[in-house]
Short mmCIF file of C-alpha atoms in Angstrom, two decimals:
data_model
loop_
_atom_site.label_atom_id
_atom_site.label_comp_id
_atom_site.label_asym_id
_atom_site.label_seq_id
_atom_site.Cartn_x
_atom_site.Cartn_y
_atom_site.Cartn_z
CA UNK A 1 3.74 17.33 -9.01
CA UNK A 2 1.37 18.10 -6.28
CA UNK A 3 2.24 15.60 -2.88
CA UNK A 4 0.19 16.81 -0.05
CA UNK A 5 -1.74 19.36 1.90
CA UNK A 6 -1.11 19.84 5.70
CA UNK A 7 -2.84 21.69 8.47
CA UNK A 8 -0.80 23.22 10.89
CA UNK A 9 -1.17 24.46 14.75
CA UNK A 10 1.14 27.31 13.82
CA UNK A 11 2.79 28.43 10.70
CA UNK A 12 6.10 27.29 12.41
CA UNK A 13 4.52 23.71 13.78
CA UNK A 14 1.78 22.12 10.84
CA UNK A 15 0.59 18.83 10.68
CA UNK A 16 0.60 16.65 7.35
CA UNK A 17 -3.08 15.32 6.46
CA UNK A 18 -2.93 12.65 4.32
CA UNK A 19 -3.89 13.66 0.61
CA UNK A 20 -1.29 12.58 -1.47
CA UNK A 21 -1.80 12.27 -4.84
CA UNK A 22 1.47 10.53 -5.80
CA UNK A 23 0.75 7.62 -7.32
CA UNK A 24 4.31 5.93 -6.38
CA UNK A 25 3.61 3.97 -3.11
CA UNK A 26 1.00 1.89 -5.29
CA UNK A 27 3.58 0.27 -7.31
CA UNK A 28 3.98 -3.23 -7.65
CA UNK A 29 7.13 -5.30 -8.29
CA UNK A 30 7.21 -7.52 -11.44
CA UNK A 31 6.54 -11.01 -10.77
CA UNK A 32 9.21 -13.20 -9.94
CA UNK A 33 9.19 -17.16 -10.08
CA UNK A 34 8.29 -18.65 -6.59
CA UNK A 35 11.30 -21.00 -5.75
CA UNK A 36 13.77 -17.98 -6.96
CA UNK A 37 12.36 -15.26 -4.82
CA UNK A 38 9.19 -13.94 -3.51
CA UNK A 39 7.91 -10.67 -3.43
CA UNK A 40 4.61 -10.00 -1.08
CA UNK A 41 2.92 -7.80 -2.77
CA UNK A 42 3.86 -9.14 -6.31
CA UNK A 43 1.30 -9.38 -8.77
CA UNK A 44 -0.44 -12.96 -9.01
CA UNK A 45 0.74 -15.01 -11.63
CA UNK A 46 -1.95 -15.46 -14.98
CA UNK A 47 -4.21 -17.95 -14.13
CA UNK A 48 -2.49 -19.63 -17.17
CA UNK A 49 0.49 -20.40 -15.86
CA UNK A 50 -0.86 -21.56 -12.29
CA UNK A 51 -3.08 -23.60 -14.08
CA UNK A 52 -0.20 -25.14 -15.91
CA UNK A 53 1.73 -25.91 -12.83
CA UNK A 54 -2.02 -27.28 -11.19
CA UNK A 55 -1.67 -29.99 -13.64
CA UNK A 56 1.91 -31.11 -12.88
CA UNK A 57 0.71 -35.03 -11.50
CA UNK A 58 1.82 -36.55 -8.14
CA UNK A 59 4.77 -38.38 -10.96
CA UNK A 60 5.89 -34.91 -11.81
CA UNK A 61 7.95 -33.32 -9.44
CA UNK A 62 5.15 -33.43 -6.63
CA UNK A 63 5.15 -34.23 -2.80
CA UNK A 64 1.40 -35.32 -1.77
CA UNK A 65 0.11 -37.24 1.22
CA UNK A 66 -1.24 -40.22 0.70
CA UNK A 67 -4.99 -38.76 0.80
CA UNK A 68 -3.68 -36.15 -1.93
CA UNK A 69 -4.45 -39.37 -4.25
CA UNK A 70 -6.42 -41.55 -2.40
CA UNK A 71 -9.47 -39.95 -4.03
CA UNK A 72 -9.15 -40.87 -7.59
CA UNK A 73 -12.00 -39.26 -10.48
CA UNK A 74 -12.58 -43.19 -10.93
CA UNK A 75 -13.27 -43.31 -7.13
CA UNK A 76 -15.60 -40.45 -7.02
CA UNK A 77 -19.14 -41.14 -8.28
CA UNK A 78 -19.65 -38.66 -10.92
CA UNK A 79 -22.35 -37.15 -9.33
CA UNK A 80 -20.26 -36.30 -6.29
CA UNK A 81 -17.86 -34.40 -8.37
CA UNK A 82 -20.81 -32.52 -10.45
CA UNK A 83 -21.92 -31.33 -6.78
CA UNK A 84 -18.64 -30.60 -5.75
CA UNK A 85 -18.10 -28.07 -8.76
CA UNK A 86 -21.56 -26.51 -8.32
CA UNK A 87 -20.13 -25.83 -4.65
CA UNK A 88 -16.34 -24.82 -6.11
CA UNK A 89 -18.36 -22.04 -8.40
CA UNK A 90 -20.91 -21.04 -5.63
CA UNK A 91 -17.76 -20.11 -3.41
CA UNK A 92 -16.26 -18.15 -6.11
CA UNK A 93 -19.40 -16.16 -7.06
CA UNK A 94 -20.00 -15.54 -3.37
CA UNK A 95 -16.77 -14.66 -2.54
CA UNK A 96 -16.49 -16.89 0.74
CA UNK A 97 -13.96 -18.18 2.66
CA UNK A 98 -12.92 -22.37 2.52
CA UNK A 99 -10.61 -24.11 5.37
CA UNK A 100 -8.87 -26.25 3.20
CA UNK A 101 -6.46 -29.04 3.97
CA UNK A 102 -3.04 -29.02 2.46
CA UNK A 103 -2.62 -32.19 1.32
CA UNK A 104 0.62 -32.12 -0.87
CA UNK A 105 2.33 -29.01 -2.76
CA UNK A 106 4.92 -28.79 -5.78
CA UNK A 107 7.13 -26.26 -7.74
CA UNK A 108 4.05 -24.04 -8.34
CA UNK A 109 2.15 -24.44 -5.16
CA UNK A 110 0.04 -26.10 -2.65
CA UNK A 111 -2.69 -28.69 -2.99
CA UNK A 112 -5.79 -28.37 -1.48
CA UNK A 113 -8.34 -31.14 -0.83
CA UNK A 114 -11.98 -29.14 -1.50
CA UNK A 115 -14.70 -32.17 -0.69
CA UNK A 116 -14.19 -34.32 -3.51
CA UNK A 117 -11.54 -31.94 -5.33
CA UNK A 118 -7.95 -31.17 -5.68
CA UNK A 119 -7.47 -27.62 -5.53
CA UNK A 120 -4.53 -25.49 -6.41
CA UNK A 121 -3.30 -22.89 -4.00
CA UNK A 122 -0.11 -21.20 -6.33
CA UNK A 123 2.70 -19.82 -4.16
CA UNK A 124 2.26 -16.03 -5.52
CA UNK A 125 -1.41 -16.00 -3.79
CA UNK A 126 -0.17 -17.32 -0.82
CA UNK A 127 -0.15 -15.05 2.25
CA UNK A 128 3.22 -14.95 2.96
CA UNK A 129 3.06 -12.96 6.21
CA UNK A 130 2.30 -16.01 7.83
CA UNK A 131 5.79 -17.06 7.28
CA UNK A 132 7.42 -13.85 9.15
CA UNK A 133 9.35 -15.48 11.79
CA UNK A 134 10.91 -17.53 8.97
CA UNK A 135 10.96 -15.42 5.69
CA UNK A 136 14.49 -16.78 4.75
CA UNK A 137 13.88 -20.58 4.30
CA UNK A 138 13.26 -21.62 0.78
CA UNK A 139 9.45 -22.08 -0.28
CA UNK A 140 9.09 -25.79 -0.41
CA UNK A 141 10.91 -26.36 2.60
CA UNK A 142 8.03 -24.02 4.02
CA UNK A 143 5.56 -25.93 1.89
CA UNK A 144 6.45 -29.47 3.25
CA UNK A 145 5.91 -28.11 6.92
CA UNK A 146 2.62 -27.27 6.07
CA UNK A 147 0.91 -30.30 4.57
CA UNK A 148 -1.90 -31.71 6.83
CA UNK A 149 -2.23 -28.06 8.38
CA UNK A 150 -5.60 -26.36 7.22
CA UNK A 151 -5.32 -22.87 5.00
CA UNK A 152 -8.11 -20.46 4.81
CA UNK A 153 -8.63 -19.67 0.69
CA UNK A 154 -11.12 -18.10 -1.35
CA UNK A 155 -11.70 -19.86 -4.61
CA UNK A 156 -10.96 -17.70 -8.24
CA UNK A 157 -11.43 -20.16 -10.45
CA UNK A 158 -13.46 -22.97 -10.74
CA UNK A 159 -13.10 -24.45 -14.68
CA UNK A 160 -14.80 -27.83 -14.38
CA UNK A 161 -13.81 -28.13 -18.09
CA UNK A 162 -9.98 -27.45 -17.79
CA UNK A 163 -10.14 -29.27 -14.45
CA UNK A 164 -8.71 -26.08 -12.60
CA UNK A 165 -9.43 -24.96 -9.17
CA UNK A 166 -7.34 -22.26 -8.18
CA UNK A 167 -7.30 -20.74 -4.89
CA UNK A 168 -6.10 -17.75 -2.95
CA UNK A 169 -5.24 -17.46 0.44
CA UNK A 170 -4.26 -13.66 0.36
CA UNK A 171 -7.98 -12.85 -0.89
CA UNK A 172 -9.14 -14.52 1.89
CA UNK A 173 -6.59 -12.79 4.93
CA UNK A 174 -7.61 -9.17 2.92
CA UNK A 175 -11.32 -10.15 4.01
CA UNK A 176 -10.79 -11.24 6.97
CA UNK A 177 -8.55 -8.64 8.21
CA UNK A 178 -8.25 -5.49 5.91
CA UNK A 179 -11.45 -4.01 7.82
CA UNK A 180 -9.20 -3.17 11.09
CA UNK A 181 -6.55 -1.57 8.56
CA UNK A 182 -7.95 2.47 8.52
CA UNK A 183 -5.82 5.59 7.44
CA UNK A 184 -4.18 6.62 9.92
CA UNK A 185 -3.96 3.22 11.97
CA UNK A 186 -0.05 2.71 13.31
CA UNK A 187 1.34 -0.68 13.26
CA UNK A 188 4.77 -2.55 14.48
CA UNK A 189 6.18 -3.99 10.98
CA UNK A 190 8.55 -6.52 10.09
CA UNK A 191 10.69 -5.72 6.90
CA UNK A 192 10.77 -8.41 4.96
CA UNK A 193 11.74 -7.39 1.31
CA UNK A 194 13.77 -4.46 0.00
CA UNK A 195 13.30 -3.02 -3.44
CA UNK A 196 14.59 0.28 -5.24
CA UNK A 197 11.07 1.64 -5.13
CA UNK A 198 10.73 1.10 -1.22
CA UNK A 199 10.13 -1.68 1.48
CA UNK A 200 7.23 -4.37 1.88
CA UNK A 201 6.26 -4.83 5.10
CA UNK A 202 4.62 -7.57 7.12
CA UNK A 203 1.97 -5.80 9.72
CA UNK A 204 1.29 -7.16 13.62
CA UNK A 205 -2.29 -7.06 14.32
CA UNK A 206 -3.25 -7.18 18.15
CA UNK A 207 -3.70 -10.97 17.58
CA UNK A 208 -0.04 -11.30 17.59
CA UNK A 209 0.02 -12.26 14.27
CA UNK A 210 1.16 -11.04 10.84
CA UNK A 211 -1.51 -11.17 8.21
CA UNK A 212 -1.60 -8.44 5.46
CA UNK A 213 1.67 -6.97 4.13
CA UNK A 214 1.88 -2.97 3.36
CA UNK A 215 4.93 -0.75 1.13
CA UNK A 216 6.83 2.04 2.31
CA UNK A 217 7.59 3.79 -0.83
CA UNK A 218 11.23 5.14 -0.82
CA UNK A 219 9.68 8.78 -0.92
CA UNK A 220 7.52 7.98 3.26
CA UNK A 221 10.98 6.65 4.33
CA UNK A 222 12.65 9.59 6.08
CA UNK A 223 12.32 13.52 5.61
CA UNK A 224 15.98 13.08 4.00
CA UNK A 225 16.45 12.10 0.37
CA UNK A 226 16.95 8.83 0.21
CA UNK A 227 18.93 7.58 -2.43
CA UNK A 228 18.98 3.77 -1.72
CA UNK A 229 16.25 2.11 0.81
CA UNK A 230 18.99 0.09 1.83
CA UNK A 231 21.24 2.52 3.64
CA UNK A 232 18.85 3.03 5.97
CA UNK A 233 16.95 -0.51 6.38
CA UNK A 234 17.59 -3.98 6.21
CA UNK A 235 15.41 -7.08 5.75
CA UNK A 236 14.49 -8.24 9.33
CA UNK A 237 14.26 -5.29 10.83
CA UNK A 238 11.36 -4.22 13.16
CA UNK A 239 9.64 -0.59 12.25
CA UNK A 240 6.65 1.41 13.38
CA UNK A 241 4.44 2.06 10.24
CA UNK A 242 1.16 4.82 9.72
CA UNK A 243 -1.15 3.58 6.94
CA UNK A 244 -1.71 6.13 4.65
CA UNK A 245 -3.26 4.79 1.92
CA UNK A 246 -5.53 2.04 1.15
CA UNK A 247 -6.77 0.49 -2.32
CA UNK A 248 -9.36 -1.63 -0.72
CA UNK A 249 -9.98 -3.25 -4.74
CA UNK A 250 -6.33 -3.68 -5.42
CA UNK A 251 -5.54 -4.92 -2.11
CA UNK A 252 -2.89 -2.52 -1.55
CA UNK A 253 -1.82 -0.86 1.52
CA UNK A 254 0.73 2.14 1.31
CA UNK A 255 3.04 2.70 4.52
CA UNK A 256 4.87 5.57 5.87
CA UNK A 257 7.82 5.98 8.72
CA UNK A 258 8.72 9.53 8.47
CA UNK A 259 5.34 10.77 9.03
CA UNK A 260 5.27 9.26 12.51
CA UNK A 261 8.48 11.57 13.19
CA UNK A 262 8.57 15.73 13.13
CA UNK A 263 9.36 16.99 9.85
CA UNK A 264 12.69 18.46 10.85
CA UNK A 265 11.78 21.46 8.89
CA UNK A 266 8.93 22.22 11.61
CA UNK A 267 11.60 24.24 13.64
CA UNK A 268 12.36 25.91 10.52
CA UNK A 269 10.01 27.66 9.01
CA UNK A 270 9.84 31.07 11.40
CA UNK A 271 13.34 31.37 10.77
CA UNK A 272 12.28 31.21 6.94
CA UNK A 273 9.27 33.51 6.98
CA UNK A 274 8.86 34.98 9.55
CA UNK A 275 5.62 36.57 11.69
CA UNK A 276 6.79 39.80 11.48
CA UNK A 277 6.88 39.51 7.63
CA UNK A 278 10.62 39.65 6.94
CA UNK A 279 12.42 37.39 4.68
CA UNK A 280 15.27 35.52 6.28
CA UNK A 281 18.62 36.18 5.11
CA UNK A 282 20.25 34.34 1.89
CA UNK A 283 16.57 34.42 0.28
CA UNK A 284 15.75 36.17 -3.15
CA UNK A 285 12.98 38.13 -3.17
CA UNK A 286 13.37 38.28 -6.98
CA UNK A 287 12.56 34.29 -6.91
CA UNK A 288 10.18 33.33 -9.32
CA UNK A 289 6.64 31.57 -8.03
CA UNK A 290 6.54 27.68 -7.49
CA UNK A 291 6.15 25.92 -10.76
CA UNK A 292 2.11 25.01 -10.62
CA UNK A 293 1.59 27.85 -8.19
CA UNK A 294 -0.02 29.50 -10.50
CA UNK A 295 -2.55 27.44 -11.74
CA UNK A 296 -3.30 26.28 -8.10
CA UNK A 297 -4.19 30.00 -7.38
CA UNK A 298 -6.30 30.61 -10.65
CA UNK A 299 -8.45 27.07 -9.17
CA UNK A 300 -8.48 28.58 -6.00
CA UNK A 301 -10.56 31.69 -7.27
CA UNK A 302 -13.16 29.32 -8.81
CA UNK A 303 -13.78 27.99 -5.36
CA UNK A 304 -16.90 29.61 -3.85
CA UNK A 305 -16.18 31.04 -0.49
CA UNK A 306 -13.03 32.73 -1.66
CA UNK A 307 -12.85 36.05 -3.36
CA UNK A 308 -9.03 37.12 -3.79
CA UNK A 309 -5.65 35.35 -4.42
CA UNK A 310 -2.35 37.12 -3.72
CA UNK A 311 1.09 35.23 -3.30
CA UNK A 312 3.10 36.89 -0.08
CA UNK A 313 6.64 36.36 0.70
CA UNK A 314 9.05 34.11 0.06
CA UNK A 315 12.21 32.09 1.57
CA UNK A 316 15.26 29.63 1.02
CA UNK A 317 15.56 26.42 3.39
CA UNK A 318 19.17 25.52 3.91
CA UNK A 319 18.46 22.03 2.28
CA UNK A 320 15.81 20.65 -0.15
CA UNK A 321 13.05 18.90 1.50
CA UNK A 322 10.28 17.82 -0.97
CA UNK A 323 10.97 17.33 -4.41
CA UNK A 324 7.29 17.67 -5.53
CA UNK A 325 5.59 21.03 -4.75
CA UNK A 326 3.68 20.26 -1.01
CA UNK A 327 0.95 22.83 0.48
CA UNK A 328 0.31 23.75 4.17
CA UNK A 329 -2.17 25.80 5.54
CA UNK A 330 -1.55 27.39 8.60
CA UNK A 331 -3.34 27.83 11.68
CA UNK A 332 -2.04 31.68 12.69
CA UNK A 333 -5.01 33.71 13.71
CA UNK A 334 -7.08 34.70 10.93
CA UNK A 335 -6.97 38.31 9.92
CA UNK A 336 -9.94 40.26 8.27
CA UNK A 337 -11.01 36.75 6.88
CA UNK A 338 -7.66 36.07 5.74
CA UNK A 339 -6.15 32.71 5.83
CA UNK A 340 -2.35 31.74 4.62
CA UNK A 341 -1.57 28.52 2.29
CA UNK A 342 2.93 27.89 2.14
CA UNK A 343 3.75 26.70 -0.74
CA UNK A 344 7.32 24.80 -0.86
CA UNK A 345 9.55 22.73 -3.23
CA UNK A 346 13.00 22.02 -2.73
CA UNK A 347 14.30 24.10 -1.19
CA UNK A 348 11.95 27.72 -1.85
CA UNK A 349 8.78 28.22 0.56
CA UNK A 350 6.27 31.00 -0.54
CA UNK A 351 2.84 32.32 1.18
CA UNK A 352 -0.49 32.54 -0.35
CA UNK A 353 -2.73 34.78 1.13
CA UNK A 354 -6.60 33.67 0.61
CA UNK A 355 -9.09 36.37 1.12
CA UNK A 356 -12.30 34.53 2.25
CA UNK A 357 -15.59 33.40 3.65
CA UNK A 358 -15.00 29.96 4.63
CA UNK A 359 -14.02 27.96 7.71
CA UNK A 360 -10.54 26.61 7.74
CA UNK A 361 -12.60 23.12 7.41
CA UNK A 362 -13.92 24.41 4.28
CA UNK A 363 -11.06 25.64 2.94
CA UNK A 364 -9.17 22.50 3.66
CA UNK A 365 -12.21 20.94 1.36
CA UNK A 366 -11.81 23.39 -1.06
CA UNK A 367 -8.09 22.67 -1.15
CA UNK A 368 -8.25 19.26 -1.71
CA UNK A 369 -10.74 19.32 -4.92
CA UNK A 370 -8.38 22.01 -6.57
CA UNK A 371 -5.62 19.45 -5.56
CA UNK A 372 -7.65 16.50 -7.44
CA UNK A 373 -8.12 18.80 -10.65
CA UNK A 374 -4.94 20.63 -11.48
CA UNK A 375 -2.47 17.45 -13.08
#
């Protein structure tokens, strides 16, 4: 698999850019039941089951204020609640943002007063970066502190037949606050859940608050293998985080540590390959090329701009350092319109020469399309 292309200042210093196309970070955890454990980035319950637990009654396992009932449907002229429906949909179609009161909660989630309404904010779409300072306490402990506080929500449903208005307060944070979340943006983090996969972490905007929640996938935790996220982190612990990725329609925000430190392999590579063009000791020069070298090189010849190919020398780290086969281009003055890819994977580095036309911007272009085609 194909992780990344980097530019470097010198063939012994690069610098990663940000094109990886391993689909990892992205993943989810399964969803888990609120009052057990909660997962921030989890995927939202079916609108079934929150509509189920929107119907438990203030009888049924449910603590409400007293306005959480004061406003009975007999109450309500029936035109009022018509209106207030027509409004419930127009928010959802619109996409925008409702303070709502909490007026009570229960095992599923919170209940919101909308005009007339009771809505139904479940505690899977509720942003739990708000509760950062105090991840630990159970859920409807939380809950109970917040009743009579106001939540911002954006509505996704409004069913005036099944009587379900379900809310979301992490849609609404994601458009209020995803827009100063960019590649490459650096963040203080506060761990708050460990998986195998990697580490969810709440983010500190310059408000002082945590609103949007990002992963560190176990693979953007160190330049080490790591075997188990939790040798080197634990929940509650504060990190500095670059954003890396962003799935602006999923909502997702991928996270990494290591690449805010030097790739300890940096003050490596000359010792590897060196400028002169010898092969360090303990390397084979009878290695065979990268596995999906080769097809990288036969894309590269497609590119226009480039008119020859040829793989140069190769090395042995002293320790594996990507898994997945990673490409840098170098930065080394440019010699009759030559530039120089390294190739590496585990623990074997290898050259490729590219005989061409282009600009190194151009061929970092050029790179990244071939990068996008071969699998």
């Amino acid at each position: 698999m194909i992780s990344s292309l980097s530019s470097t200042g010198a063939l012994s210093s690069p610098s990663r850019l940000s094109l990886s196309d391993n689909p990892s970070p992205s993943i989810v955890p399964s969803v888990r039941t609120p009052h057990l454990r909660f997962s921030p980035l989890a995927a939202p319950l079916s609108l079934k089951r929150h509509r189920r637990a929107a119907r438990l009654g203030p009888t049924e396992d449910v603590s409400a204020s007293e306005d959480a009932t004061s406003n009975t449907d007999e109450e309500v002229p029936q035109e009022k609640r018509l209106a207030d429906w027509e409004t419930a949909r127009s928010f959802k179609e619109a996409g925008s943002i409702f303070e709502g009161t909490i007026v009570g909660f229960n095992n599923g989630g919170l209940l919101i007063r909308f005009y007339s309404l009771l809505g139904f904010l479940p505690y899977t779409l509720l942003n739990q970066a708000r509760f950062c300072k105090d991840f630990p306490r159970p859920i409807l402990q939380r809950a109970k502190d917040l009743v009579g506080s106001t939540v911002p929500v954006k509505v996704v449903e409004a069913n005036e037949e099944r009587r379900s208005l379900i809310m979301s307060e992490k849609d609404a944070s994601w458009s209020r606050y995803s827009s100063q979340v960019e590649v490459g943006s650096v963040f203080d983090g506060h761990i708050v859940s460990i998986e195998d996969y990697g580490a969810f972490v709440h983010l500190l905007f310059p408000d002082g608050e945590y609103h949007l929640t990002g992963l560190v996938h176990i693979s953007e935790a160190s330049w080490d293998i790591v075997q188990d996220m939790r040798n080197l982190f634990a929940v509650g612990d504060d990190v500095k985080v670059k954003v890396i990725n962003i799935d602006r329609e999923k909502q997702r925000i991928s996270l990494s540590i290591k690449q805010l430190e030097k790739d300890p392999l940096y003050n490596t590579l000359d010792k590897v390959i060196t400028q002169e063009g010898e092969v360090s000791t303990g390397s084979d020069a009878n290695m065979e090329p990268l596995p999906g070298l080769d097809s990288i090189c036969q894309e590269l010849l497609k590119e226009q701009g480039i008119t020859d190919v040829q793989l140069g020398r190769q090395g042995l780290e002293k320790r594996a350092v990507s898994q997945d086969l990673e490409l840098w281009l170098s930065s080394v003055p440019v010699k009759d319109k030559q530039f120089t890819l390294l190739a590496r994977a585990g623990r074997q580095v290898q050259e490729v020469y590219l005989t061409t036309t282009l600009e190194q911007d151009d061929i970092k272009k050029a790179v990244q399309r071939i990068l996008e085609r071969v699998p």
